[in-house]
Coordinates of C-alpha atoms in Angstrom, one line a residue:
M272 CA 28.8 47.3 -10.6
K273 CA 26.0 47.4 -13.2
G274 CA 26.4 43.7 -13.8
K275 CA 26.1 43.0 -10.1
K276 CA 23.0 45.1 -9.8
F277 CA 21.4 43.4 -12.8
S278 CA 22.3 40.0 -11.3
A279 CA 20.8 41.0 -8.0
S280 CA 17.6 42.2 -9.7
L281 CA 17.3 38.8 -11.5
R282 CA 17.6 37.0 -8.1
L283 CA 15.0 39.3 -6.6
C284 CA 12.6 38.7 -9.4
G285 CA 13.2 35.0 -9.1
L286 CA 12.4 35.1 -5.4
I287 CA 9.2 37.1 -6.0
F288 CA 8.1 34.6 -8.7
L289 CA 8.9 31.6 -6.4
F290 CA 6.9 33.2 -3.5
A291 CA 4.0 33.9 -5.8
F292 CA 4.0 30.3 -7.1
C293 CA 4.2 28.9 -3.5
A294 CA 1.5 31.3 -2.3
S295 CA -0.9 30.0 -5.1
A296 CA -0.5 26.4 -4.0
Q297 CA -3.3 25.6 -1.6
W298 CA -4.7 22.6 0.3
I299 CA -8.5 22.4 0.5
Q300 CA -10.0 20.6 3.5
Q301 CA -12.7 18.1 2.5
T302 CA -15.4 17.0 4.9
V303 CA -15.9 13.2 5.5
N304 CA -18.7 12.3 7.8
T305 CA -17.0 9.7 9.9
T306 CA -14.9 9.3 13.1
A307 CA -12.8 6.5 11.7
S308 CA -9.0 7.0 11.2
F309 CA -7.5 6.0 7.8
R310 CA -4.2 4.4 6.8
G311 CA -5.0 2.8 3.5
L312 CA -5.2 4.9 0.3
S313 CA -5.7 4.0 -3.4
V314 CA -5.8 6.8 -6.0
V315 CA -7.3 5.5 -9.2
S316 CA -7.5 8.9 -11.0
E317 CA -7.9 12.5 -10.1
K318 CA -11.6 11.8 -9.7
V319 CA -11.7 8.3 -8.2
I320 CA -10.1 7.8 -4.8
W321 CA -10.6 5.1 -2.1
A322 CA -9.3 5.0 1.5
S323 CA -9.7 2.4 4.3
G324 CA -9.5 2.5 8.0
T325 CA -10.7 1.6 11.5
G326 CA -14.2 0.4 12.5
G327 CA -14.6 -1.5 9.2
T328 CA -14.8 1.7 7.3
V329 CA -14.1 2.5 3.7
I330 CA -14.6 5.9 2.0
R331 CA -14.8 6.6 -1.7
T332 CA -15.1 9.6 -4.0
I333 CA -15.8 9.6 -7.7
D334 CA -15.8 13.4 -8.2
G335 CA -12.3 14.4 -6.9
G336 CA -13.5 14.8 -3.3
K337 CA -16.5 17.0 -3.6
K338 CA -18.5 14.2 -2.0
W339 CA -17.2 11.2 -0.1
D340 CA -19.2 8.1 0.4
V341 CA -18.8 6.5 3.9
I342 CA -19.1 2.7 3.6
Q343 CA -19.4 0.2 6.5
V344 CA -18.2 -3.3 5.6
P345 CA -20.8 -5.7 7.1
D346 CA -19.7 -7.6 10.2
A347 CA -16.4 -5.8 10.2
A348 CA -16.8 -3.2 12.9
K349 CA -13.9 -4.5 14.9
L350 CA -11.5 -4.6 11.9
D351 CA -8.8 -2.2 10.9
F352 CA -8.4 -2.0 7.2
R353 CA -4.8 -0.8 6.7
D354 CA -4.5 -1.5 3.0
I355 CA -6.7 -1.0 -0.1
E356 CA -6.1 -1.7 -3.8
A357 CA -8.7 -0.1 -6.1
F358 CA -8.9 -0.2 -9.9
D359 CA -11.9 1.9 -10.8
A360 CA -15.1 3.3 -9.2
N361 CA -16.5 -0.1 -8.6
T362 CA -13.6 -2.5 -7.9
A363 CA -11.4 -2.7 -4.8
Y364 CA -9.7 -5.1 -2.4
I365 CA -9.3 -4.3 1.3
L366 CA -7.0 -6.0 3.8
S367 CA -7.5 -5.9 7.6
I368 CA -4.6 -6.5 10.0
G369 CA -4.4 -8.5 13.2
N370 CA -3.5 -11.8 14.7
G371 CA -5.3 -14.9 13.4
E372 CA -8.7 -14.3 12.0
A373 CA -8.5 -10.6 12.3
S374 CA -6.4 -10.7 9.1
R375 CA -8.8 -10.8 6.2
I376 CA -9.3 -9.8 2.6
Y377 CA -12.6 -8.5 1.2
K378 CA -13.5 -7.4 -2.3
T379 CA -16.2 -5.3 -3.9
N380 CA -17.3 -5.1 -7.5
D381 CA -20.1 -2.7 -7.1
G382 CA -18.6 0.4 -5.5
G383 CA -18.9 -0.9 -2.0
K384 CA -22.6 -1.8 -2.0
T385 CA -21.6 -5.4 -1.3
W386 CA -18.4 -7.0 0.0
N387 CA -17.2 -10.6 -0.5
L388 CA -15.0 -12.1 2.3
Q389 CA -12.3 -13.8 0.2
F390 CA -9.7 -14.7 2.8
K391 CA -9.7 -15.2 6.5
N392 CA -6.4 -16.1 8.1
T393 CA -6.3 -19.4 10.1
N394 CA -2.7 -19.3 11.1
E395 CA -2.6 -17.9 14.7
K396 CA 1.0 -17.0 14.3
A397 CA 0.4 -14.9 11.1
F398 CA -0.3 -11.2 11.1
F399 CA -1.0 -9.8 7.6
D400 CA 0.3 -6.4 6.7
A401 CA -0.3 -5.6 3.1
I402 CA -1.8 -6.5 -0.3
A403 CA -0.6 -5.5 -3.8
C404 CA -1.8 -6.3 -7.3
W405 CA -0.4 -6.5 -10.8
D406 CA -3.9 -6.2 -12.2
K407 CA -7.5 -6.9 -11.2
N408 CA -7.1 -10.6 -11.2
N409 CA -3.5 -11.2 -10.0
C410 CA -2.6 -10.1 -6.4
I411 CA -0.2 -11.0 -3.6
A412 CA -0.6 -10.5 0.2
M413 CA 1.9 -10.9 3.0
S414 CA 2.2 -11.5 6.7
D415 CA 4.9 -11.0 9.2
P416 CA 7.4 -13.9 9.4
V417 CA 6.4 -17.2 10.8
D418 CA 9.2 -19.6 11.5
S419 CA 11.7 -17.2 9.9
K420 CA 9.8 -16.8 6.6
F421 CA 7.4 -14.2 5.5
V422 CA 4.0 -15.7 4.8
L423 CA 2.7 -15.0 1.3
I424 CA -0.6 -15.8 -0.5
E425 CA -1.7 -15.1 -4.0
T426 CA -4.7 -15.0 -6.3
K427 CA -4.8 -15.5 -10.0
N428 CA -8.6 -15.2 -10.5
G429 CA -9.6 -12.0 -8.9
G430 CA -9.7 -13.4 -5.4
A431 CA -12.1 -16.3 -6.1
K432 CA -9.3 -18.4 -4.6
W433 CA -6.3 -17.4 -2.5
T434 CA -3.5 -19.9 -2.1
P435 CA -0.2 -20.0 -0.2
I436 CA 3.0 -19.2 -2.0
D437 CA 5.8 -21.6 -1.4
T438 CA 8.5 -19.5 0.3
G439 CA 11.1 -22.3 0.3
K440 CA 13.3 -20.3 -2.1
M441 CA 12.8 -17.1 -0.1
P442 CA 15.7 -15.9 2.1
A443 CA 15.0 -16.4 5.8
T444 CA 14.3 -13.4 8.0
K445 CA 16.5 -12.5 11.0
D446 CA 15.4 -12.5 14.6
G447 CA 13.3 -9.4 15.2
E448 CA 12.8 -8.6 11.5
A449 CA 9.3 -8.0 10.4
A450 CA 7.2 -5.6 8.3
F451 CA 5.2 -2.5 9.2
A452 CA 1.4 -2.6 8.7
A453 CA 1.4 1.2 8.6
S454 CA -0.4 1.8 5.3
G455 CA 0.1 -1.3 3.2
T456 CA 3.1 0.2 1.5
C457 CA 5.7 -2.3 2.7
L458 CA 4.7 -4.4 -0.3
V459 CA 4.4 -3.1 -3.9
T460 CA 4.1 -4.7 -7.4
Q461 CA 5.9 -3.4 -10.4
G462 CA 5.6 -4.2 -14.1
K463 CA 4.1 -7.6 -14.9
N464 CA 5.8 -10.0 -12.5
T465 CA 8.0 -8.0 -10.1
A466 CA 7.2 -7.3 -6.4
F467 CA 9.2 -5.6 -3.6
L468 CA 8.8 -6.2 0.1
V469 CA 10.6 -4.2 2.7
S470 CA 11.4 -5.0 6.3
G471 CA 12.0 -3.2 9.6
G472 CA 12.8 -3.9 13.2
N473 CA 16.2 -5.6 13.7
D474 CA 17.0 -5.2 10.1
A475 CA 16.2 -3.0 7.1
R476 CA 16.2 -5.0 3.9
V477 CA 14.5 -5.1 0.5
F478 CA 13.2 -8.4 -0.8
R479 CA 12.6 -8.7 -4.6
T480 CA 10.9 -11.2 -6.8
H481 CA 10.8 -11.2 -10.6
D482 CA 8.5 -14.2 -10.9
R483 CA 5.5 -13.3 -8.7
G484 CA 6.9 -14.8 -5.6
K485 CA 8.4 -18.1 -6.7
T486 CA 12.0 -16.9 -6.0
W487 CA 13.4 -14.0 -4.1
K488 CA 16.6 -12.0 -3.6
V489 CA 17.3 -9.8 -0.6
F490 CA 19.4 -6.7 -0.3
D491 CA 20.8 -4.8 2.7
T492 CA 20.2 -1.1 3.0
P493 CA 21.9 1.7 5.1
I494 CA 18.6 2.7 6.7
M495 CA 18.6 2.8 10.5
K496 CA 17.6 -0.5 12.2
G497 CA 17.8 -2.3 15.5
T498 CA 14.7 -1.2 17.3
A499 CA 11.0 -2.1 17.0
G500 CA 10.3 1.3 15.4
S501 CA 13.2 1.4 13.0
G502 CA 13.8 0.1 9.5
I503 CA 11.9 0.6 6.3
F504 CA 8.3 1.5 6.5
S505 CA 7.4 2.0 2.8
I506 CA 8.5 1.6 -0.8
A507 CA 7.3 3.0 -4.1
M508 CA 8.2 2.7 -7.7
R509 CA 9.0 5.7 -9.9
D510 CA 8.2 3.9 -13.2
E511 CA 7.8 0.4 -14.7
K512 CA 11.5 -0.1 -15.6
W513 CA 13.9 -1.5 -13.0

């Protein structure tokens, strides 16, 4: 009996400790002076964070959220920036979604004071969803499928030039298969040359490249699929080894 009481006491102490630990974890609401809604997020460090959203709006903090700068990208009030890739307090790419010319890529090198329009989609069938970067200079962006192939573009010089990637060696998509432009997380880079792209809708698959988009392999998953709102929305890497 003494052993059982001692064991019960240990469990009780453990529960009290767990409760105290959970009670100490808190969320602090931070004020941002905007009515925009946000989907894109890029955490550079515990101090430097960028986010992007509707109405051509980008926000940035360089002090861990004590103060948020609200930035309006010029001539972009009708654009919805669903993805952002930031590298420091000054450098960030943003991608807007939409059919045709609504899909664009901008970049700032001065903390959002100025923005350079680097890419404007001219393919009326394309709808860009996400951008991902291996480093400041080397990035890839993707659109929903056109003629059964995802549309991919790349830059090797910091966005000074974006060029199409030949997807001839990429597996074809299935009818009704596409990607979600939810928060730009349907496309991620990993290591020095690898990227992953996930699909939804009538299928739920993972596309992988080890050579920055030159060749791809595709893998089926057991995730629910078959409707416009099903499939894989997001992917993330735990570390740099895969």
